[in-house]
Coordinates of N, CA and C in Angstrom, one line a residue:
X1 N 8.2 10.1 46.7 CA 8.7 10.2 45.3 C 8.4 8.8 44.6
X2 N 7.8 9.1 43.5 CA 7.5 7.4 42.5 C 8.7 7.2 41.7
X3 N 9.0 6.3 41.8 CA 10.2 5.4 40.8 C 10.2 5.8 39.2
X4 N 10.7 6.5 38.9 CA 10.6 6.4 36.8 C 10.8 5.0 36.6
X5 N 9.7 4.8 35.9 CA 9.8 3.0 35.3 C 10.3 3.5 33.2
X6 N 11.2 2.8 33.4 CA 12.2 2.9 32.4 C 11.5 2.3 31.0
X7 N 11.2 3.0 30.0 CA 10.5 2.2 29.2 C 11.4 1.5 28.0
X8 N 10.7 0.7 27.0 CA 12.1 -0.1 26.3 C 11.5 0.6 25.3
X9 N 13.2 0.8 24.4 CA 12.9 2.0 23.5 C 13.2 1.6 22.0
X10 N 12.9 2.1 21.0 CA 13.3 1.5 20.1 C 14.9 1.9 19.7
X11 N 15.9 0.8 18.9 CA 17.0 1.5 18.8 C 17.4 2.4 18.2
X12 N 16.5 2.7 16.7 CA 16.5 3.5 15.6 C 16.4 4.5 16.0
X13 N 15.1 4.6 16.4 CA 14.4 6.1 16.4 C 14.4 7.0 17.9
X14 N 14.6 5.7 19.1 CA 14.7 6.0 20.5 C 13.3 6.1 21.3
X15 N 12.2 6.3 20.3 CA 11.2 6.1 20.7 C 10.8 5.0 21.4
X16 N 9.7 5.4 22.5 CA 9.2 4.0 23.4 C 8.4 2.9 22.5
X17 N 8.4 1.9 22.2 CA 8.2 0.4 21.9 C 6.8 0.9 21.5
X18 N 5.9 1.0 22.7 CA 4.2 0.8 23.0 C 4.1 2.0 21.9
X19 N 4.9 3.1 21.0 CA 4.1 4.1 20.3 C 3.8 4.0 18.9
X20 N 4.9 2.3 18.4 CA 4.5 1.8 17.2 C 3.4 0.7 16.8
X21 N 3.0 1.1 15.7 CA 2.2 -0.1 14.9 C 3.2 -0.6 13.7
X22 N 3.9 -2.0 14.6 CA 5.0 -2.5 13.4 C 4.5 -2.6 12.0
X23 N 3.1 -3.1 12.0 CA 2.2 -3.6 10.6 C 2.9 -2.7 10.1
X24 N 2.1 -0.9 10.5 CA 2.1 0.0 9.4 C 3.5 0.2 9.4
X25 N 4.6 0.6 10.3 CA 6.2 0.4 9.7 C 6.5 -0.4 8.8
X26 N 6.6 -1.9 8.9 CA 6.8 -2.7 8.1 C 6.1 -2.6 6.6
X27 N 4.9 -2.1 6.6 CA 4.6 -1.8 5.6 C 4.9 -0.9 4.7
X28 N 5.6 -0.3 5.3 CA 5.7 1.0 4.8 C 7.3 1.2 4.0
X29 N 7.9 -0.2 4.3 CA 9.2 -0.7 4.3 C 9.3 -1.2 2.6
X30 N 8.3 -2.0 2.5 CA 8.0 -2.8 1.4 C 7.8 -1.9 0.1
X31 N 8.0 -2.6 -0.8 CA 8.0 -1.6 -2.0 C 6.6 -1.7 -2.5
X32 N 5.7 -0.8 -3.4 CA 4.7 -1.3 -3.6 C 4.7 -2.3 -4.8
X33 N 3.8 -3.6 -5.1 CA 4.1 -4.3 -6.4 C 3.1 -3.7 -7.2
X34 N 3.4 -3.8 -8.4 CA 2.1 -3.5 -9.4 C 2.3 -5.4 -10.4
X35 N 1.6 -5.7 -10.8 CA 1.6 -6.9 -11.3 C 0.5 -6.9 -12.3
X36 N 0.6 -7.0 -13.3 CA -0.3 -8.0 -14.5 C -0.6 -9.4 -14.1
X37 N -2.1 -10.2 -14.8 CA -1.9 -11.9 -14.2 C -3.3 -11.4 -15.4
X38 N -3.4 -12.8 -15.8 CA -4.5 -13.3 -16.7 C -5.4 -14.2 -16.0
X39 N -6.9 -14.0 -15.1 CA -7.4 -14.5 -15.0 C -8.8 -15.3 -15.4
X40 N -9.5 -16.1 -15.8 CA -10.5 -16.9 -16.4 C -10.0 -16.3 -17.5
X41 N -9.3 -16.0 -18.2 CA -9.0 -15.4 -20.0 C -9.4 -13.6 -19.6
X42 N -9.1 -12.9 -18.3 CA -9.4 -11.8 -18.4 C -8.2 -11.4 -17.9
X43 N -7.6 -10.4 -18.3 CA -6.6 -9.0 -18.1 C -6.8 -8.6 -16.6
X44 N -6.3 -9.0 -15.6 CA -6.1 -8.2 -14.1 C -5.0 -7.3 -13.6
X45 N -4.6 -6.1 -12.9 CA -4.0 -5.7 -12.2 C -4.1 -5.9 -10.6
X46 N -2.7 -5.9 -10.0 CA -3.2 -6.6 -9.1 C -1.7 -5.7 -8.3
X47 N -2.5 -4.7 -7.5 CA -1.6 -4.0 -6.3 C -1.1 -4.2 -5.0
X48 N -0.2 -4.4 -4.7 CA 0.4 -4.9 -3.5 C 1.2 -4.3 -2.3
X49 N 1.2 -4.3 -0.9 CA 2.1 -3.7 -0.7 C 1.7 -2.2 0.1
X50 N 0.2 -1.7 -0.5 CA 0.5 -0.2 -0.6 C 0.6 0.0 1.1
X51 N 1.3 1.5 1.3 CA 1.6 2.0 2.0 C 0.6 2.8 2.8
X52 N -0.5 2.3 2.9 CA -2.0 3.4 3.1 C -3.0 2.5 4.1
X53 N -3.3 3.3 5.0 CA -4.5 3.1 5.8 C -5.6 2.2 5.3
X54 N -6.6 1.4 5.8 CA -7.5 0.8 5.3 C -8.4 1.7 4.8
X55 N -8.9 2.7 5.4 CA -9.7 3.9 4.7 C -9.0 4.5 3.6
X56 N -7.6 4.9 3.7 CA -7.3 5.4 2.6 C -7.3 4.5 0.9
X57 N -7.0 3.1 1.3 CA -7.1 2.4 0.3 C -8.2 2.0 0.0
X58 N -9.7 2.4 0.5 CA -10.7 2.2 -0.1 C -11.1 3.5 -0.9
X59 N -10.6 4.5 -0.5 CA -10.8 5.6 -1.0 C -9.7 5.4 -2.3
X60 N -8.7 5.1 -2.8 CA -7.4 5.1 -3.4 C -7.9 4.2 -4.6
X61 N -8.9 3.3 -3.8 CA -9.9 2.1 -5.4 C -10.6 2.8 -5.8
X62 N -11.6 3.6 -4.9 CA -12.6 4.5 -5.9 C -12.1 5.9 -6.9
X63 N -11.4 5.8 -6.4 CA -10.8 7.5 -7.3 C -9.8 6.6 -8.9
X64 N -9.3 5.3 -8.3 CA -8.2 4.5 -9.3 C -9.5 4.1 -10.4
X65 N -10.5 3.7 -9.4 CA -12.0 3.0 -10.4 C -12.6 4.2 -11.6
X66 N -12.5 5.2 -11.0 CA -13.2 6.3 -11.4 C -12.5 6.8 -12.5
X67 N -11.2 7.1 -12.5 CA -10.3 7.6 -13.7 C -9.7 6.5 -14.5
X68 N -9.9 5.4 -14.3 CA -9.0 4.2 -15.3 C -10.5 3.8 -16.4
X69 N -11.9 4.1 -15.2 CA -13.1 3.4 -15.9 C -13.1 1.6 -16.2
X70 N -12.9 1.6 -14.9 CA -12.7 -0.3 -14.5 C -13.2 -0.3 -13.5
X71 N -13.8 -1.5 -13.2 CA -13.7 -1.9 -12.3 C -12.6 -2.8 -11.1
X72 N -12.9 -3.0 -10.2 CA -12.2 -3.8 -9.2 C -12.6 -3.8 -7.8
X73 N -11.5 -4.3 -6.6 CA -11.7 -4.8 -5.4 C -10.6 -4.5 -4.7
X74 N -10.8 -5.0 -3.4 CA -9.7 -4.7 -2.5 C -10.1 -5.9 -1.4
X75 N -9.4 -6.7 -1.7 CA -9.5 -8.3 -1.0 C -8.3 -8.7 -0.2
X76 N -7.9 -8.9 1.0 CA -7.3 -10.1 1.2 C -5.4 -9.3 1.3
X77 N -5.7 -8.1 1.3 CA -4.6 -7.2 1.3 C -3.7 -6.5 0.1
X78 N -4.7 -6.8 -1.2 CA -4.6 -6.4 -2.2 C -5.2 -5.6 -3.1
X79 N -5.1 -4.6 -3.9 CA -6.1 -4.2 -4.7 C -6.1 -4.9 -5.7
X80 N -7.5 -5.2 -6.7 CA -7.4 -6.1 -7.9 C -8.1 -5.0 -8.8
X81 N -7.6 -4.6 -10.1 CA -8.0 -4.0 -11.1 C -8.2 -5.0 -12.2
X82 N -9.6 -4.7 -13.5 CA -10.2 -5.4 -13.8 C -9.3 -4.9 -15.4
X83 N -8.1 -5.1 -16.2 CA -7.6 -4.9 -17.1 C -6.1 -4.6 -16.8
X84 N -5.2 -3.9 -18.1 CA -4.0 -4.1 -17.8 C -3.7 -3.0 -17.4
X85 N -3.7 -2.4 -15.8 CA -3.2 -0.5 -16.0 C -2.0 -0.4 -15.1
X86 N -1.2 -1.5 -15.2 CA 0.1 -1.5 -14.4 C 0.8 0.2 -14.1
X87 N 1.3 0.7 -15.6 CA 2.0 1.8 -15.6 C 1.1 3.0 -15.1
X88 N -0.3 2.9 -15.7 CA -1.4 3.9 -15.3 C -1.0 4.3 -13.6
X89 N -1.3 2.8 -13.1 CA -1.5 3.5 -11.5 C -0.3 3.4 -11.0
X90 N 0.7 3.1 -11.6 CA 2.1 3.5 -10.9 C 2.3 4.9 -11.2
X91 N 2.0 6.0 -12.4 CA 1.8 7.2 -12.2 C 0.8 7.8 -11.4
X92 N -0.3 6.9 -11.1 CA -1.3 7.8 -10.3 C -0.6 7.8 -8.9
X93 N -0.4 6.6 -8.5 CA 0.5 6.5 -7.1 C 1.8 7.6 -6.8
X94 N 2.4 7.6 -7.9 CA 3.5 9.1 -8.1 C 3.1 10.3 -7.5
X95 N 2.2 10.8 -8.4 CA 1.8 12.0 -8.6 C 0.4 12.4 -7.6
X96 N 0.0 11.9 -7.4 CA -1.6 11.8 -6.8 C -1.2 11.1 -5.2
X97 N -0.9 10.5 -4.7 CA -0.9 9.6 -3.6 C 0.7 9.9 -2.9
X98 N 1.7 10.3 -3.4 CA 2.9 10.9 -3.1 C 3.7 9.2 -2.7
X99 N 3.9 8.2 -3.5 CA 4.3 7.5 -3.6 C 6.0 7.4 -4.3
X100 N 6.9 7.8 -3.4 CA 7.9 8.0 -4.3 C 8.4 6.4 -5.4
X101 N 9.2 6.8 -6.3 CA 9.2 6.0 -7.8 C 10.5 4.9 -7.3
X102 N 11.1 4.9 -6.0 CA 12.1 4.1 -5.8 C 11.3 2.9 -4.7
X103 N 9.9 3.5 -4.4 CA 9.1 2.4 -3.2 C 8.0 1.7 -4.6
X104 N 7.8 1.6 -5.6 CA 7.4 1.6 -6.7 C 7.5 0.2 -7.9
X105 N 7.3 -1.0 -7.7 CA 7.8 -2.1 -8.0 C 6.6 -2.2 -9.3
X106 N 6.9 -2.1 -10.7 CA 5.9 -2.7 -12.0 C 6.6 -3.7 -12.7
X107 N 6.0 -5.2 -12.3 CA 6.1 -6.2 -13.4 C 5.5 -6.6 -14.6

């Protein structure tokens, strides 16, 4: 007969340790930011925070790129939008991306 080796669990959920990826928890924790900033004398948005896969947030720029008619990037753990569409993609994140409005941070 083999020994059950007892695994360490988490306290919350009771789940075993080894079946999380804290990143994506913890990320998921955080609220998302939306921010305005004025760069070289130009108008930026600048997204923070999101809650989404690296595939999904490349996919989440081109569809954001495609309906705002801007450009931008996704650098460094951030998305950067090329004008002011703070409120824009805090509705798109709502509605489109199921982002509830209380994980939802617009400065």
């Amino acid at each position: 007969m083999v020994a059950f080796e007892e695994r360490i669990r988490d306290p919350v959920t009771g789940l075993p340790i080894e079946l999380f990826t804290w990143e994506e928890v913890e990320k998921e924790l955080k609220p998302v930011k939306i921010r305005y900033e004025r760069r070289k004398g130009k108008d930026v948005t600048i997204i923070e925070n999101l809650p989404l896969s690296e595939e999904n947030i490349w996919n989440f720029l081109k569809e954001t790129k495609k309906i705002l008619a801007c450009g931008g990037t996704y650098k460094d753990g951030y998305v950067l939008l090329q004008g002011d569409h703070r409120y824009k993609v805090a509705k798109l994140l709502r509605e489109k991306w199921g982002i509830p409005e209380d994980q939802i941070e617009v400065e």
